[in-house]
Amino acid sequence: MNEARDVKTGELIEAESLKYIYEEGLSEYECIDDSCKIKLIPSSYKPSNKNRPYFKSTKGVGHSDTCMFSEYLRMLEKGRKRELTAVELEDMPFPTKFEKAKKNEGGTITNTSDLGDDEQLSVSSTRRMASGEFVETINKSKVVASISSIVDFYIKCPFNRDVELEIEGKKQEYKYWFKRIEKPLSIGKYNGKKLFFGRLHMSEKNMVETSEKLEITLYECENWERKTRIRPSKQVNPFVVVIDKAAISKNKLSRIKSELNYAIEDKKIAFKNKDVDKKRHAFVFFYGEAPVKGTPYKFKLIDGALVARYAQIYPTEGKKTAM
């Protein structure tokens, strides 16, 4: 599982934050569903670990039959193969709203938006994010402070991308929020704020960092120069994701770097194990602003909202041919 509840404090802990909590001292953790609460063990959280941090149950111990989040994972697997019904979606805690963490007057990170009556629940929770920040959510199963679960739903449920997602007060279907970066600028139509995604460049030079910013180079570009006998093929005007380091915390910047390295490492492991699928790629997903006239190939990251996945992306409506 990618999140658990701290038994002592009641906070919801994202697995990605374990690397930073590890330095302070880990706690005891349990399943976040109140009807389950089985013990969960933090794993792969040390700096030397190459795999993503995660929570696992004790050997031989399973989640309860009524565990909502265990059922959610099973539903995601069903969503790969068929359209989930309205009844299944009603009981499924898929993300319907992305809520950025903000500071109140006291400096505490909270969820400050006004939720409608249909979004109100009797319970609230405090979530510790990988950035080290905290966010209070009224509906922990629908409102999320990270795009991680949003991206997972998009990838794993290609038949149900017509459900709505709200970001910064704007509601539209998942399929309209997501925009793949794959075509030249002249025909790509990259406009406004969206959940953009594209293939990572596998070169060791895919991340260039200065004192002010971090730039992530994508595989996609305006064109390619053909290789010759003396040099390999070369990108012409590659698309780049620009991260303003002053706008995010050091922990969030470290998490972003880890995300990219995890996806690249997953691809390398697949190659090493001879499990390479040409339809799977190391993708970066981010909430950002499209390029503007002065910098036509540079996307701007918003609030550090970025994750990476080694995955196969199916077209919307569940066509069987992968993108």
Short mmCIF file of N, CA and C in Angstrom, two decimals, residues 3 14 22 28-29 33 78 89 109 130 169 194 215 242 268 273 292 295 319:
data_model
loop_
_atom_site.label_atom_id
_atom_site.label_comp_id
_atom_site.label_asym_id
_atom_site.label_seq_id
_atom_site.Cartn_x
_atom_site.Cartn_y
_atom_site.Cartn_z
N GLU A 3 -0.02 4.18 1.42
CA GLU A 3 -0.26 5.04 2.57
C GLU A 3 -0.76 4.21 3.75
N GLU A 14 1.97 9.10 3.70
CA GLU A 14 2.26 8.62 2.36
C GLU A 14 3.58 7.86 2.39
N TYR A 22 12.14 8.57 8.38
CA TYR A 22 13.16 7.63 8.84
C TYR A 22 14.25 8.34 9.63
N GLU A 28 4.56 3.25 14.54
CA GLU A 28 3.80 2.05 14.21
C GLU A 28 2.68 2.47 13.27
N TYR A 29 2.35 1.58 12.30
CA TYR A 29 1.39 1.96 11.27
C TYR A 29 0.32 0.90 11.09
N ASP A 33 -8.25 2.15 6.76
CA ASP A 33 -9.69 1.88 6.85
C ASP A 33 -10.04 1.52 8.29
N LYS A 78 -9.69 -4.42 -11.99
CA LYS A 78 -10.85 -4.66 -12.86
C LYS A 78 -10.97 -3.56 -13.91
N LEU A 89 -18.32 2.55 -8.99
CA LEU A 89 -17.65 3.84 -8.82
C LEU A 89 -18.15 4.58 -7.60
N ILE A 109 -0.26 23.66 7.69
CA ILE A 109 -0.73 23.31 6.36
C ILE A 109 -2.12 22.70 6.47
N ALA A 130 4.83 13.57 1.31
CA ALA A 130 6.24 13.31 1.09
C ALA A 130 7.07 14.59 1.18
N GLY A 169 -10.86 24.77 -8.59
CA GLY A 169 -12.21 25.25 -8.85
C GLY A 169 -12.78 24.88 -10.20
N LYS A 194 -2.76 21.98 -17.24
CA LYS A 194 -3.25 20.61 -17.40
C LYS A 194 -2.36 19.64 -16.64
N GLU A 215 15.70 21.41 -14.40
CA GLU A 215 15.05 21.19 -15.68
C GLU A 215 15.11 19.71 -16.03
N VAL A 242 10.27 22.69 -16.29
CA VAL A 242 11.08 23.61 -15.48
C VAL A 242 10.50 23.70 -14.07
N LYS A 268 15.15 0.03 -16.22
CA LYS A 268 16.45 -0.65 -16.29
C LYS A 268 16.35 -2.08 -15.76
N ASN A 273 16.11 -7.91 -16.63
CA ASN A 273 15.40 -9.19 -16.48
C ASN A 273 14.80 -9.69 -17.79
N VAL A 292 4.92 29.12 -23.15
CA VAL A 292 4.46 30.43 -23.62
C VAL A 292 5.38 30.90 -24.76
N THR A 295 9.27 31.11 -24.28
CA THR A 295 9.95 29.83 -24.02
C THR A 295 9.06 28.70 -24.56
N LYS A 319 -9.52 1.17 -25.84
CA LYS A 319 -9.03 0.46 -27.01
C LYS A 319 -7.82 -0.38 -26.61
#
